[in-house]
PDB file of C-alpha atoms in Angstrom:
ATOM      1  CA  MET C 923     -10.712  17.279 -18.352  1.00  0.00           C
ATOM      2  CA  THR C 924      -7.514  15.750 -19.757  1.00  0.00           C
ATOM      3  CA  THR C 925      -6.185  12.533 -18.278  1.00  0.00           C
ATOM      4  CA  SER C 926      -2.439  12.419 -17.665  1.00  0.00           C
ATOM      5  CA  LEU C 927      -0.230   9.474 -18.504  1.00  0.00           C
ATOM      6  CA  THR C 928       0.684   9.281 -14.803  1.00  0.00           C
ATOM      7  CA  TYR C 929      -2.982   8.906 -13.842  1.00  0.00           C
ATOM      8  CA  ILE C 930      -3.506   6.206 -16.492  1.00  0.00           C
ATOM      9  CA  ARG C 931      -0.534   4.216 -15.172  1.00  0.00           C
ATOM     10  CA  GLN C 932      -1.662   4.658 -11.574  1.00  0.00           C
ATOM     11  CA  LEU C 933      -5.185   3.555 -12.478  1.00  0.00           C
ATOM     12  CA  GLU C 934      -3.852   0.458 -14.220  1.00  0.00           C
ATOM     13  CA  LYS C 935      -1.864  -0.477 -11.134  1.00  0.00           C
ATOM     14  CA  MET C 936      -4.698   0.146  -8.691  1.00  0.00           C
ATOM     15  CA  GLU C 937      -7.157  -1.858 -10.747  1.00  0.00           C
ATOM     16  CA  HIS C 938      -5.070  -4.843 -11.781  1.00  0.00           C
ATOM     17  CA  ALA C 939      -1.771  -5.221  -9.879  1.00  0.00           C
ATOM     18  CA  PRO C 940      -1.346  -7.494  -6.854  1.00  0.00           C
ATOM     19  CA  GLY C 941      -0.515  -5.941  -3.498  1.00  0.00           C
ATOM     20  CA  PHE C 942      -2.036  -3.887  -0.719  1.00  0.00           C
ATOM     21  CA  VAL C 943      -2.393  -0.285   0.438  1.00  0.00           C
ATOM     22  CA  ALA C 944      -0.143   1.052   3.198  1.00  0.00           C
ATOM     23  CA  ALA C 945      -1.917   3.522   5.487  1.00  0.00           C
ATOM     24  CA  LEU C 946       0.666   6.069   6.643  1.00  0.00           C
ATOM     25  CA  ASP C 947      -1.801   8.868   7.282  1.00  0.00           C
ATOM     26  CA  GLN C 948      -1.894   9.273  11.064  1.00  0.00           C
ATOM     27  CA  SER C 949      -3.046  12.848  11.668  1.00  0.00           C
ATOM     28  CA  GLY C 950      -2.759  15.186  14.645  1.00  0.00           C
ATOM     29  CA  GLY C 951      -5.097  13.207  16.853  1.00  0.00           C
ATOM     30  CA  SER C 952      -3.599   9.760  16.239  1.00  0.00           C
ATOM     31  CA  THR C 953       0.055  10.763  15.916  1.00  0.00           C
ATOM     32  CA  PRO C 954       0.993  10.637  19.645  1.00  0.00           C
ATOM     33  CA  LYS C 955      -0.210   7.031  19.888  1.00  0.00           C
ATOM     34  CA  ALA C 956       1.650   6.064  16.723  1.00  0.00           C
ATOM     35  CA  LEU C 957       4.844   7.660  18.043  1.00  0.00           C
ATOM     36  CA  LYS C 958       4.452   5.960  21.426  1.00  0.00           C
ATOM     37  CA  LEU C 959       4.146   2.562  19.743  1.00  0.00           C
ATOM     38  CA  TYR C 960       7.258   3.421  17.714  1.00  0.00           C
ATOM     39  CA  GLY C 961       9.153   4.157  20.935  1.00  0.00           C
ATOM     40  CA  VAL C 962       9.180   7.965  20.780  1.00  0.00           C
ATOM     41  CA  PRO C 963       8.256   9.385  24.226  1.00  0.00           C
ATOM     42  CA  GLU C 964       6.084  12.488  24.526  1.00  0.00           C
ATOM     43  CA  SER C 965       9.017  14.310  26.170  1.00  0.00           C
ATOM     44  CA  TRP C 966      10.692  14.470  22.754  1.00  0.00           C
ATOM     45  CA  TYR C 967       8.075  16.760  21.199  1.00  0.00           C
ATOM     46  CA  VAL C 968       5.181  19.144  21.810  1.00  0.00           C
ATOM     47  CA  LYS C 969       1.745  17.756  20.907  1.00  0.00           C
ATOM     48  CA  GLY C 970       0.294  19.386  17.824  1.00  0.00           C
ATOM     49  CA  GLU C 971       3.457  21.370  17.124  1.00  0.00           C
ATOM     50  CA  LYS C 972       6.075  21.087  14.392  1.00  0.00           C
ATOM     51  CA  SER C 973       8.302  18.932  16.595  1.00  0.00           C
ATOM     52  CA  MET C 974       5.620  16.225  16.707  1.00  0.00           C
ATOM     53  CA  TYR C 975       5.207  16.218  12.936  1.00  0.00           C
ATOM     54  CA  ASP C 976       8.986  16.175  12.510  1.00  0.00           C
ATOM     55  CA  HIS C 977       9.193  12.919  14.451  1.00  0.00           C
ATOM     56  CA  VAL C 978       6.320  11.236  12.640  1.00  0.00           C
ATOM     57  CA  HIS C 979       7.766  12.304   9.290  1.00  0.00           C
ATOM     58  CA  MET C 980      11.091  10.729  10.232  1.00  0.00           C
ATOM     59  CA  MET C 981       9.218   7.513  11.027  1.00  0.00           C
ATOM     60  CA  ARG C 982       7.346   7.585   7.720  1.00  0.00           C
ATOM     61  CA  GLU C 983      10.482   8.474   5.783  1.00  0.00           C
ATOM     62  CA  ARG C 984      12.321   5.546   7.349  1.00  0.00           C
ATOM     63  CA  ILE C 985       9.527   3.191   6.298  1.00  0.00           C
ATOM     64  CA  ILE C 986       9.140   4.578   2.778  1.00  0.00           C
ATOM     65  CA  THR C 987      12.874   4.628   1.998  1.00  0.00           C
ATOM     66  CA  SER C 988      13.418   1.078   3.288  1.00  0.00           C
ATOM     67  CA  GLN C 989      14.447  -1.389   0.607  1.00  0.00           C
ATOM     68  CA  GLU C 990      11.544  -3.579   1.756  1.00  0.00           C
ATOM     69  CA  PHE C 991       8.904  -0.923   0.997  1.00  0.00           C
ATOM     70  CA  ARG C 992       8.500  -1.675  -2.701  1.00  0.00           C
ATOM     71  CA  GLY C 993       5.950  -1.313  -5.449  1.00  0.00           C
ATOM     72  CA  ASP C 994       5.917  -5.019  -6.254  1.00  0.00           C
ATOM     73  CA  ARG C 995       4.128  -5.675  -2.958  1.00  0.00           C
ATOM     74  CA  ILE C 996       2.545  -2.321  -2.142  1.00  0.00           C
ATOM     75  CA  LEU C 997      -0.038  -0.798  -4.458  1.00  0.00           C
ATOM     76  CA  ALA C 998      -0.430   2.570  -2.787  1.00  0.00           C
ATOM     77  CA  ALA C 999       0.292   4.566   0.335  1.00  0.00           C
ATOM     78  CA  ILE C1000      -2.164   6.920   2.044  1.00  0.00           C
ATOM     79  CA  LEU C1001      -0.462  10.114   3.217  1.00  0.00           C
ATOM     80  CA  PHE C1002      -1.374  12.920   5.585  1.00  0.00           C
ATOM     81  CA  GLU C1003      -1.284  16.508   4.256  1.00  0.00           C
ATOM     82  CA  ASP C1004       1.840  17.339   6.289  1.00  0.00           C
ATOM     83  CA  THR C1005       3.720  14.465   4.650  1.00  0.00           C
ATOM     84  CA  VAL C1006       2.742  15.616   1.170  1.00  0.00           C
ATOM     85  CA  ARG C1007       4.063  19.102   1.931  1.00  0.00           C
ATOM     86  CA  ARG C1008       7.426  17.659   3.002  1.00  0.00           C
ATOM     87  CA  GLU C1009      10.240  15.997   1.076  1.00  0.00           C
ATOM     88  CA  ILE C1010      11.852  12.567   1.113  1.00  0.00           C
ATOM     89  CA  GLU C1011      15.468  12.433  -0.057  1.00  0.00           C
ATOM     90  CA  GLY C1012      15.097  15.852  -1.672  1.00  0.00           C
ATOM     91  CA  MET C1013      11.879  15.074  -3.568  1.00  0.00           C
ATOM     92  CA  PRO C1014       8.258  15.928  -2.725  1.00  0.00           C
ATOM     93  CA  SER C1015       6.998  12.918  -0.757  1.00  0.00           C
ATOM     94  CA  ALA C1016       4.197  11.895  -3.120  1.00  0.00           C
ATOM     95  CA  LYS C1017       6.424  12.176  -6.186  1.00  0.00           C
ATOM     96  CA  TYR C1018       9.116  10.133  -4.427  1.00  0.00           C
ATOM     97  CA  LEU C1019       6.593   7.369  -3.776  1.00  0.00           C
ATOM     98  CA  TRP C1020       5.503   7.162  -7.391  1.00  0.00           C
ATOM     99  CA  GLU C1021       8.702   7.973  -9.273  1.00  0.00           C
ATOM    100  CA  LYS C1022      11.223   6.138  -7.060  1.00  0.00           C
ATOM    101  CA  LYS C1023       9.105   3.336  -5.587  1.00  0.00           C
ATOM    102  CA  GLY C1024       6.303   2.793  -8.092  1.00  0.00           C
ATOM    103  CA  ILE C1025       3.765   3.190  -5.276  1.00  0.00           C
ATOM    104  CA  VAL C1026       0.562   5.156  -5.925  1.00  0.00           C
ATOM    105  CA  PRO C1027       0.120   8.173  -3.585  1.00  0.00           C
ATOM    106  CA  ILE C1028      -3.259   8.861  -1.942  1.00  0.00           C
ATOM    107  CA  LEU C1029      -4.135  11.870   0.243  1.00  0.00           C
ATOM    108  CA  LYS C1030      -6.184  11.835   3.453  1.00  0.00           C
ATOM    109  CA  ILE C1031      -8.716  14.681   3.213  1.00  0.00           C
ATOM    110  CA  ASP C1032     -11.019  14.402   6.238  1.00  0.00           C
ATOM    111  CA  GLN C1033     -10.569  16.780   9.185  1.00  0.00           C
ATOM    112  CA  GLY C1034     -11.673  14.540  12.033  1.00  0.00           C
ATOM    113  CA  LEU C1035     -15.002  13.360  13.409  1.00  0.00           C
ATOM    114  CA  GLU C1036     -18.065  15.016  14.883  1.00  0.00           C
ATOM    115  CA  ASP C1037     -19.459  13.840  18.229  1.00  0.00           C
ATOM    116  CA  GLU C1038     -21.543  10.667  18.133  1.00  0.00           C
ATOM    117  CA  HIS C1039     -25.179  11.059  17.050  1.00  0.00           C
ATOM    118  CA  LYS C1040     -27.590   8.259  16.151  1.00  0.00           C
ATOM    119  CA  GLY C1041     -24.875   5.673  16.629  1.00  0.00           C
ATOM    120  CA  VAL C1042     -22.396   7.208  14.171  1.00  0.00           C
ATOM    121  CA  GLN C1043     -19.786   9.918  13.899  1.00  0.00           C
ATOM    122  CA  LEU C1044     -19.980  12.004  10.768  1.00  0.00           C
ATOM    123  CA  MET C1045     -16.988  13.812   9.360  1.00  0.00           C
ATOM    124  CA  LYS C1046     -16.420  17.375  10.465  1.00  0.00           C
ATOM    125  CA  PRO C1047     -16.957  19.902   7.653  1.00  0.00           C
ATOM    126  CA  LEU C1048     -14.232  19.534   5.047  1.00  0.00           C
ATOM    127  CA  THR C1049     -13.312  23.213   4.974  1.00  0.00           C
ATOM    128  CA  LYS C1050      -9.960  22.512   3.297  1.00  0.00           C
ATOM    129  CA  LEU C1051     -11.299  20.230   0.581  1.00  0.00           C
ATOM    130  CA  ASP C1052     -10.659  22.522  -2.404  1.00  0.00           C
ATOM    131  CA  ASP C1053      -7.125  23.281  -1.226  1.00  0.00           C
ATOM    132  CA  LEU C1054      -6.383  19.600  -0.628  1.00  0.00           C
ATOM    133  CA  LEU C1055      -7.705  18.581  -4.034  1.00  0.00           C
ATOM    134  CA  ALA C1056      -5.463  21.220  -5.600  1.00  0.00           C
ATOM    135  CA  LEU C1057      -2.507  19.915  -3.548  1.00  0.00           C
ATOM    136  CA  ALA C1058      -3.246  16.406  -4.779  1.00  0.00           C
ATOM    137  CA  LYS C1059      -3.322  17.475  -8.412  1.00  0.00           C
ATOM    138  CA  GLU C1060      -0.042  19.391  -8.034  1.00  0.00           C
ATOM    139  CA  ASN C1061       1.678  16.272  -6.687  1.00  0.00           C
ATOM    140  CA  ASP C1062       0.325  13.660  -9.151  1.00  0.00           C
ATOM    141  CA  ILE C1063      -1.722  12.081  -6.362  1.00  0.00           C
ATOM    142  CA  PHE C1064      -4.196   9.484  -7.621  1.00  0.00           C
ATOM    143  CA  GLY C1065      -6.950   9.719  -5.041  1.00  0.00           C
ATOM    144  CA  THR C1066      -8.166  10.650  -1.605  1.00  0.00           C
ATOM    145  CA  LYS C1067      -9.339   8.997   1.598  1.00  0.00           C
ATOM    146  CA  ALA C1068     -11.992  10.173   4.044  1.00  0.00           C
ATOM    147  CA  ARG C1069     -12.977   8.364   7.260  1.00  0.00           C
ATOM    148  CA  SER C1070     -16.204   8.339   9.245  1.00  0.00           C
ATOM    149  CA  PHE C1071     -17.249   6.007  12.059  1.00  0.00           C
ATOM    150  CA  ILE C1072     -20.149   3.658  12.858  1.00  0.00           C
ATOM    151  CA  LYS C1073     -20.738   2.444  16.425  1.00  0.00           C
ATOM    152  CA  GLU C1074     -24.290   1.094  16.372  1.00  0.00           C
ATOM    153  CA  ALA C1075     -26.717  -0.629  14.017  1.00  0.00           C
ATOM    154  CA  ASN C1076     -28.785   2.537  13.627  1.00  0.00           C
ATOM    155  CA  GLU C1077     -30.094   2.562  10.062  1.00  0.00           C
ATOM    156  CA  GLU C1078     -30.866   6.279  10.040  1.00  0.00           C
ATOM    157  CA  GLY C1079     -27.404   7.125  11.329  1.00  0.00           C
ATOM    158  CA  ILE C1080     -25.663   4.786   8.892  1.00  0.00           C
ATOM    159  CA  LYS C1081     -27.607   6.250   5.959  1.00  0.00           C
ATOM    160  CA  ALA C1082     -26.566   9.775   6.963  1.00  0.00           C
ATOM    161  CA  ASN C1083     -22.964   8.630   7.406  1.00  0.00           C
ATOM    162  CA  VAL C1084     -22.736   7.015   3.984  1.00  0.00           C
ATOM    163  CA  GLN C1085     -24.625   9.823   2.234  1.00  0.00           C
ATOM    164  CA  GLN C1086     -22.123  12.352   3.567  1.00  0.00           C
ATOM    165  CA  GLN C1087     -19.278  10.176   2.303  1.00  0.00           C
ATOM    166  CA  PHE C1088     -20.750   9.904  -1.193  1.00  0.00           C
ATOM    167  CA  ASN C1089     -21.399  13.640  -1.371  1.00  0.00           C
ATOM    168  CA  VAL C1090     -17.705  14.223  -0.750  1.00  0.00           C
ATOM    169  CA  ALA C1091     -16.758  11.426  -3.144  1.00  0.00           C
ATOM    170  CA  LYS C1092     -18.659  13.077  -5.979  1.00  0.00           C
ATOM    171  CA  ASN C1093     -16.622  16.264  -5.481  1.00  0.00           C
ATOM    172  CA  VAL C1094     -13.414  14.228  -5.551  1.00  0.00           C
ATOM    173  CA  CYS C1095     -14.475  12.472  -8.751  1.00  0.00           C
ATOM    174  CA  ALA C1096     -15.311  15.841 -10.330  1.00  0.00           C
ATOM    175  CA  ALA C1097     -11.728  16.932  -9.618  1.00  0.00           C
ATOM    176  CA  GLY C1098     -10.406  13.949 -11.587  1.00  0.00           C
ATOM    177  CA  LEU C1099      -9.345  11.878  -8.581  1.00  0.00           C
ATOM    178  CA  VAL C1100     -10.521   8.546  -7.160  1.00  0.00           C
ATOM    179  CA  PRO C1101     -11.976   8.711  -3.621  1.00  0.00           C
ATOM    180  CA  ILE C1102     -11.551   6.054  -0.957  1.00  0.00           C
ATOM    181  CA  ILE C1103     -14.736   6.020   1.130  1.00  0.00           C
ATOM    182  CA  GLU C1104     -14.080   4.745   4.674  1.00  0.00           C
ATOM    183  CA  PRO C1105     -17.177   4.286   6.873  1.00  0.00           C
ATOM    184  CA  GLU C1106     -15.380   2.315   9.594  1.00  0.00           C
ATOM    185  CA  VAL C1107     -17.465   0.000  11.793  1.00  0.00           C
ATOM    186  CA  ASP C1108     -16.223  -0.215  15.378  1.00  0.00           C
ATOM    187  CA  ILE C1109     -14.778  -3.704  15.919  1.00  0.00           C
ATOM    188  CA  LYS C1110     -15.810  -3.455  19.591  1.00  0.00           C
ATOM    189  CA  SER C1111     -19.458  -2.711  18.857  1.00  0.00           C
ATOM    190  CA  PRO C1112     -21.854  -5.343  20.233  1.00  0.00           C
ATOM    191  CA  GLN C1113     -23.942  -4.640  17.129  1.00  0.00           C
ATOM    192  CA  LYS C1114     -21.064  -4.991  14.672  1.00  0.00           C
ATOM    193  CA  GLU C1115     -22.561  -7.733  12.509  1.00  0.00           C
ATOM    194  CA  GLU C1116     -25.974  -6.042  12.291  1.00  0.00           C
ATOM    195  CA  ALA C1117     -24.361  -2.688  11.507  1.00  0.00           C
ATOM    196  CA  GLU C1118     -22.332  -4.288   8.707  1.00  0.00           C
ATOM    197  CA  ASN C1119     -25.446  -5.794   7.128  1.00  0.00           C
ATOM    198  CA  ILE C1120     -27.120  -2.382   7.126  1.00  0.00           C
ATOM    199  CA  LEU C1121     -23.961  -0.759   5.781  1.00  0.00           C
ATOM    200  CA  LYS C1122     -23.718  -3.200   2.885  1.00  0.00           C
ATOM    201  CA  ASN C1123     -27.224  -2.390   1.691  1.00  0.00           C
ATOM    202  CA  VAL C1124     -26.769   1.367   2.128  1.00  0.00           C
ATOM    203  CA  LEU C1125     -23.483   1.230   0.199  1.00  0.00           C
ATOM    204  CA  LEU C1126     -25.165  -0.585  -2.695  1.00  0.00           C
ATOM    205  CA  ASP C1127     -27.987   1.975  -2.783  1.00  0.00           C
ATOM    206  CA  ASN C1128     -25.481   4.831  -3.007  1.00  0.00           C
ATOM    207  CA  LEU C1129     -23.282   3.060  -5.542  1.00  0.00           C
ATOM    208  CA  ASN C1130     -26.316   2.579  -7.775  1.00  0.00           C
ATOM    209  CA  ASN C1131     -26.793   6.355  -7.842  1.00  0.00           C
ATOM    210  CA  LEU C1132     -23.307   7.092  -9.188  1.00  0.00           C
ATOM    211  CA  LYS C1133     -22.677   8.009 -12.805  1.00  0.00           C
ATOM    212  CA  PRO C1134     -20.722   5.450 -14.860  1.00  0.00           C
ATOM    213  CA  ASN C1135     -17.559   7.602 -14.756  1.00  0.00           C
ATOM    214  CA  GLU C1136     -17.716   8.106 -10.970  1.00  0.00           C
ATOM    215  CA  ARG C1137     -15.482   5.287  -9.768  1.00  0.00           C
ATOM    216  CA  VAL C1138     -14.683   4.860  -6.096  1.00  0.00           C
ATOM    217  CA  MET C1139     -12.776   2.663  -3.696  1.00  0.00           C
ATOM    218  CA  LEU C1140     -14.065   1.521  -0.334  1.00  0.00           C
ATOM    219  CA  LYS C1141     -12.111   0.972   2.873  1.00  0.00           C
ATOM    220  CA  LEU C1142     -14.114  -1.229   5.216  1.00  0.00           C
ATOM    221  CA  THR C1143     -13.812  -2.975   8.551  1.00  0.00           C
ATOM    222  CA  LEU C1144     -13.155  -6.703   8.165  1.00  0.00           C
ATOM    223  CA  PRO C1145     -16.668  -8.156   8.362  1.00  0.00           C
ATOM    224  CA  THR C1146     -17.939 -10.651  10.910  1.00  0.00           C
ATOM    225  CA  THR C1147     -19.453 -12.661   8.042  1.00  0.00           C
ATOM    226  CA  ALA C1148     -16.756 -13.558   5.522  1.00  0.00           C
ATOM    227  CA  ASN C1149     -17.345 -12.247   1.976  1.00  0.00           C
ATOM    228  CA  LEU C1150     -20.254 -10.070   3.137  1.00  0.00           C
ATOM    229  CA  TYR C1151     -19.242  -7.367   0.673  1.00  0.00           C
ATOM    230  CA  LYS C1152     -18.987  -9.541  -2.464  1.00  0.00           C
ATOM    231  CA  ASP C1153     -21.813  -7.628  -4.203  1.00  0.00           C
ATOM    232  CA  VAL C1154     -20.143  -4.326  -3.323  1.00  0.00           C
ATOM    233  CA  ILE C1155     -16.837  -5.560  -4.734  1.00  0.00           C
ATOM    234  CA  ALA C1156     -18.538  -6.636  -7.961  1.00  0.00           C
ATOM    235  CA  HIS C1157     -20.285  -3.289  -8.492  1.00  0.00           C
ATOM    236  CA  PRO C1158     -19.124  -1.616 -11.729  1.00  0.00           C
ATOM    237  CA  ASN C1159     -18.407   1.691  -9.981  1.00  0.00           C
ATOM    238  CA  VAL C1160     -16.038   0.068  -7.462  1.00  0.00           C
ATOM    239  CA  LEU C1161     -12.366   0.062  -8.396  1.00  0.00           C
ATOM    240  CA  ARG C1162     -11.185  -1.809  -5.273  1.00  0.00           C
ATOM    241  CA  VAL C1163     -12.287  -2.698  -1.783  1.00  0.00           C
ATOM    242  CA  VAL C1164      -9.604  -2.563   0.899  1.00  0.00           C
ATOM    243  CA  ALA C1165      -9.791  -3.463   4.574  1.00  0.00           C
ATOM    244  CA  LEU C1166      -8.649  -1.547   7.628  1.00  0.00           C
ATOM    245  CA  SER C1167      -7.119  -3.351  10.605  1.00  0.00           C
ATOM    246  CA  GLY C1168      -9.286  -1.396  13.047  1.00  0.00           C
ATOM    247  CA  GLY C1169      -7.367  -2.267  16.179  1.00  0.00           C
ATOM    248  CA  TYR C1170      -6.876  -5.974  15.457  1.00  0.00           C
ATOM    249  CA  SER C1171      -3.346  -7.308  15.827  1.00  0.00           C
ATOM    250  CA  ARG C1172      -1.560  -7.996  12.553  1.00  0.00           C
ATOM    251  CA  ALA C1173      -1.976 -11.752  13.019  1.00  0.00           C
ATOM    252  CA  ASP C1174      -5.714 -11.459  13.656  1.00  0.00           C
ATOM    253  CA  ALA C1175      -6.235  -8.920  10.870  1.00  0.00           C
ATOM    254  CA  ASN C1176      -4.359 -11.127   8.397  1.00  0.00           C
ATOM    255  CA  ALA C1177      -6.390 -14.185   9.408  1.00  0.00           C
ATOM    256  CA  LEU C1178      -9.676 -12.343   8.888  1.00  0.00           C
ATOM    257  CA  LEU C1179      -8.478 -10.767   5.645  1.00  0.00           C
ATOM    258  CA  ALA C1180      -7.520 -14.139   4.194  1.00  0.00           C
ATOM    259  CA  GLN C1181     -11.147 -15.283   4.589  1.00  0.00           C
ATOM    260  CA  ASN C1182     -12.427 -12.492   2.322  1.00  0.00           C
ATOM    261  CA  GLU C1183     -11.960 -12.888  -1.420  1.00  0.00           C
ATOM    262  CA  ASN C1184     -10.996  -9.894  -3.552  1.00  0.00           C
ATOM    263  CA  ILE C1185     -10.331  -7.603  -0.585  1.00  0.00           C
ATOM    264  CA  VAL C1186      -6.775  -6.421   0.093  1.00  0.00           C
ATOM    265  CA  ALA C1187      -5.345  -4.758   3.176  1.00  0.00           C
ATOM    266  CA  SER C1188      -5.057  -1.079   3.945  1.00  0.00           C
ATOM    267  CA  PHE C1189      -3.449  -1.464   7.353  1.00  0.00           C
ATOM    268  CA  SER C1190      -1.925   1.224   9.554  1.00  0.00           C
ATOM    269  CA  ARG C1191      -1.136   0.022  13.079  1.00  0.00           C
ATOM    270  CA  ALA C1192      -0.935  -3.587  11.921  1.00  0.00           C
ATOM    271  CA  LEU C1193       1.625  -2.607   9.267  1.00  0.00           C
ATOM    272  CA  THR C1194       3.956  -0.778  11.654  1.00  0.00           C
ATOM    273  CA  GLU C1195       3.422  -3.149  14.582  1.00  0.00           C
ATOM    274  CA  GLY C1196       6.720  -3.903  16.315  1.00  0.00           C
ATOM    275  CA  LEU C1197       8.825  -1.254  14.545  1.00  0.00           C
ATOM    276  CA  LYS C1198      10.936   0.810  16.969  1.00  0.00           C
ATOM    277  CA  VAL C1199      12.860   4.036  16.644  1.00  0.00           C
ATOM    278  CA  ASP C1200      15.998   2.451  18.117  1.00  0.00           C
ATOM    279  CA  ASP C1201      15.994  -0.595  15.800  1.00  0.00           C
ATOM    280  CA  SER C1202      19.213  -1.048  13.859  1.00  0.00           C
ATOM    281  CA  PRO C1203      18.771  -0.544  10.093  1.00  0.00           C
ATOM    282  CA  GLU C1204      19.068  -4.280   9.496  1.00  0.00           C
ATOM    283  CA  PHE C1205      16.599  -5.222  12.246  1.00  0.00           C
ATOM    284  CA  PHE C1206      14.144  -2.524  11.149  1.00  0.00           C
ATOM    285  CA  ASP C1207      14.202  -3.718   7.543  1.00  0.00           C
ATOM    286  CA  SER C1208      13.846  -7.337   8.635  1.00  0.00           C
ATOM    287  CA  LYS C1209      10.774  -6.588  10.750  1.00  0.00           C
ATOM    288  CA  LEU C1210       9.254  -4.435   8.027  1.00  0.00           C
ATOM    289  CA  ASP C1211       9.857  -7.204   5.479  1.00  0.00           C
ATOM    290  CA  ASP C1212       8.064  -9.711   7.724  1.00  0.00           C
ATOM    291  CA  SER C1213       5.137  -7.337   8.165  1.00  0.00           C
ATOM    292  CA  ILE C1214       4.785  -6.467   4.480  1.00  0.00           C
ATOM    293  CA  GLY C1215       5.240 -10.086   3.437  1.00  0.00           C
ATOM    294  CA  SER C1216       2.542 -11.412   5.761  1.00  0.00           C
ATOM    295  CA  ILE C1217       0.040  -8.684   4.776  1.00  0.00           C
ATOM    296  CA  TYR C1218       0.776  -9.228   1.080  1.00  0.00           C
ATOM    297  CA  TYR C1219       0.097 -12.951   1.337  1.00  0.00           C
ATOM    298  CA  ALA C1220      -3.118 -12.433   3.313  1.00  0.00           C
ATOM    299  CA  SER C1221      -4.202  -9.919   0.652  1.00  0.00           C
ATOM    300  CA  VAL C1222      -3.158 -11.769  -2.487  1.00  0.00           C
ATOM    301  CA  GLU C1223      -2.559 -15.431  -1.763  1.00  0.00           C
ATOM    302  CA  LYS C1224      -5.311 -15.734   0.862  1.00  0.00           C
ATOM    303  CA  PHE C1225      -3.330 -18.340   2.779  1.00  0.00           C
TER     304      PHE C1225
END
């Protein structure tokens, strides 16, 4: 498999550059909430229909084209399939990110969650995986992201959750892309700390079974114990570890992130917190600048 110059440059940025990952990948299930927070009422669109995706694309386009959304502070942006199939300022969205902004594009590939079993929610079958990997390759997309969920400190459930993630990750690696593995731990779980300790050990076991050329990223809930994942971060198969905001406010997420060395943000709600559809261009950019600046410093400077 040949390695393109674009991939080499993207890899260099993801491995060595300062910054954080913007999560702009709200899918069908989470889009109505994201639009509500942005100030778009449900009366403006039909849930699950093109009108809903039109509105969320306008929100994403406004963020991505802002002068404050720049590659000197943002490493990468995670996109939903619908966004990748659309254009920004006349260019395919992923190519716009990389060629105009210097921001590495990443594609969300999971198709939602199964019902809870043994304290976890596995991913639903990834029936579109081959098509999405082909879409990623066509658009010079660097990697993928897949999310599963952990609610309890059930070792059997957590092992099954992580094993499923690594099975998918191996397919992504075989396609020449870098997977982001996201086994999110519920921040509201009364067993959060215990679940995280189990997760750390299960992650290390699975990382040890990867081939040297199978490199992955991990997207993890900010741990109750600071620097819990230091051995995971140091593993030779791990390109980066990023943190999700998981429902924390931006201020709280930043404070927790700053306590964890060598982990950078991959925030969604915390990134767009406070942005409104009726903001003037100047006010919108100012608020986005404040958000990006604070997340960058929590990621890089660890203030």
